[in-house]
XYZ file of C-alpha atoms in Angstrom:
174
model
C 47.658 21.729 -33.045
C 49.072 21.946 -29.560
C 50.361 18.755 -27.819
C 48.343 17.734 -24.729
C 50.499 16.518 -21.770
C 49.800 12.784 -20.896
C 51.364 13.171 -17.433
C 49.710 13.794 -14.181
C 45.936 13.908 -13.798
C 45.160 15.208 -17.366
C 44.690 11.953 -19.080
C 42.345 10.705 -16.404
C 40.351 13.841 -16.494
C 40.211 13.521 -20.298
C 38.700 10.021 -20.070
C 36.357 11.064 -17.459
C 35.030 13.784 -19.818
C 34.846 11.353 -22.771
C 32.982 8.839 -20.537
C 30.575 11.408 -19.248
C 29.705 12.646 -22.686
C 29.091 8.934 -23.995
C 26.892 7.993 -21.034
C 24.886 11.263 -21.421
C 24.333 10.642 -25.088
C 23.310 7.016 -24.266
C 20.739 8.062 -21.654
C 19.317 10.858 -23.752
C 18.999 8.554 -26.688
C 17.076 6.071 -24.620
C 14.654 8.622 -23.041
C 14.060 10.398 -26.520
C 13.970 7.076 -28.545
C 11.360 5.764 -26.225
C 9.496 9.034 -26.297
C 9.637 9.447 -22.643
C 11.351 12.869 -22.645
C 12.328 15.590 -24.943
C 15.791 17.024 -25.256
C 14.722 20.257 -23.708
C 13.260 18.408 -20.498
C 16.770 16.725 -20.081
C 18.791 19.858 -20.712
C 19.877 20.356 -17.031
C 21.118 16.876 -16.932
C 23.419 17.084 -19.809
C 24.803 20.586 -19.413
C 28.644 20.820 -19.886
C 28.637 24.277 -18.176
C 28.873 22.903 -14.743
C 31.946 21.383 -13.101
C 32.850 17.657 -13.566
C 31.616 16.437 -10.260
C 28.139 18.000 -10.955
C 28.115 16.233 -14.390
C 28.914 13.020 -12.671
C 25.950 13.619 -10.301
C 23.504 14.338 -13.264
C 24.693 11.147 -14.969
C 23.898 9.280 -11.773
C 20.455 10.776 -11.782
C 19.847 9.720 -15.382
C 20.987 6.280 -14.462
C 18.605 6.054 -11.565
C 15.637 7.424 -13.853
C 16.630 4.738 -16.460
C 16.665 1.886 -13.590
C 13.235 3.045 -12.638
C 11.946 2.749 -16.343
C 13.607 -0.399 -17.139
C 12.355 -2.174 -13.889
C 8.833 -0.949 -14.785
C 9.185 -2.268 -18.381
C 10.725 -5.581 -17.699
C 9.438 -6.594 -14.271
C 5.923 -5.022 -14.491
C 5.500 -5.040 -18.171
C 4.181 -1.369 -18.308
C 3.722 0.251 -21.572
C 4.644 3.805 -22.801
C 1.292 5.436 -21.541
C 2.410 4.456 -18.131
C 6.045 5.135 -18.265
C 5.640 8.618 -19.849
C 4.180 10.275 -16.749
C 6.347 8.387 -14.419
C 9.482 9.735 -16.406
C 8.193 13.218 -16.030
C 7.704 12.845 -12.206
C 11.267 11.433 -12.018
C 12.696 14.523 -14.140
C 10.819 17.004 -12.087
C 12.077 15.569 -8.870
C 15.768 15.271 -9.995
C 15.841 18.786 -11.439
C 15.003 20.147 -8.031
C 16.797 17.677 -5.740
C 20.086 15.808 -5.280
C 20.571 12.240 -6.124
C 18.639 10.122 -3.593
C 18.294 6.491 -4.445
C 16.268 5.838 -1.370
C 13.575 8.475 -2.366
C 10.255 6.888 -2.695
C 8.437 8.032 -5.733
C 4.601 8.370 -5.479
C 3.946 7.064 -9.062
C 0.348 6.695 -9.948
C -0.759 3.062 -10.848
C -4.195 2.108 -11.954
C -5.681 -1.197 -10.922
C -5.881 -2.190 -14.680
C -2.032 -2.128 -14.922
C -1.489 -4.525 -12.144
C -4.538 -6.834 -12.643
C -2.638 -9.411 -14.362
C -0.421 -9.864 -11.249
C -3.129 -10.684 -8.678
C -5.710 -13.210 -10.103
C -3.841 -16.108 -8.663
C -2.489 -14.372 -5.607
C -3.938 -14.715 -2.167
C -3.805 -11.212 -1.113
C -4.328 -10.559 2.677
C -4.463 -6.784 2.798
C -5.844 -4.043 0.489
C -5.012 -0.485 1.433
C -6.336 2.736 -0.166
C -5.224 6.190 0.822
C -7.541 9.146 -0.363
C -6.597 12.688 0.043
C -8.901 15.595 -0.344
C -8.670 19.422 0.097
C -5.485 21.604 0.305
C -3.537 23.423 2.825
C -5.354 23.709 6.213
C -8.402 22.064 4.939
C -6.628 18.759 3.712
C -7.972 15.553 4.979
C -6.469 12.044 4.381
C -8.560 8.846 4.879
C -7.020 5.372 4.660
C -9.178 2.275 4.359
C -7.415 -1.028 4.917
C -9.386 -4.473 4.386
C -7.668 -7.575 5.496
C -8.471 -11.271 5.617
C -6.812 -11.209 9.034
C -8.313 -9.745 12.154
C -6.764 -6.536 13.610
C -6.101 -8.548 16.918
C -5.662 -12.343 17.473
C -8.420 -12.829 19.900
C -11.136 -12.084 17.373
C -10.020 -14.978 15.407
C -11.401 -17.568 17.711
C -15.056 -16.781 17.049
C -14.783 -17.310 13.269
C -13.049 -20.518 12.901
C -13.432 -21.948 9.475
C -15.209 -18.898 8.086
C -13.735 -16.413 5.699
C -14.208 -12.724 7.091
C -12.991 -9.295 5.905
C -11.829 -6.888 8.540
C -12.068 -3.194 7.747
C -9.865 -0.536 9.437
C -10.433 2.975 8.693
C -8.283 5.982 9.618
C -9.246 9.513 9.070
C -6.694 12.380 9.667
C -7.679 15.964 9.152
C -4.950 18.515 9.241
C -6.302 21.856 10.888
């Protein structure tokens, strides 16, 4: 067996490689163990055929996906049936894009999933976005219902009464 030089940058690079391998195995174990992904769907994140810098970026992507899933599990108490599609959305995004921790994922949430959070809340605004059609025939409608008037002077006529105010925006891309 050939001796490895422990001078210069070699030991640091070896530690980095060992650490990356360990972290990749831990992340993959989580996603597979929770049945949120398959090894095949994660293959691009665990490849060793790319340079070390790219491997670091892949581990960062795995970490960000894990943060999203853990936040949804711990804070929102979501179950597997909700986490699985979200994991797939994150994997698809990060397969095609660089790490972007500020990216806003559009994750589908049914009202049944969040129902337990709002019975005692005093919500002031509800908003629904609905898109229909594709391409040049796409239309987007936004409905917003609020307990507050859209402008303050409307409040003086309704003192002591509870009112709902509706605001509708329709945008058609042509």
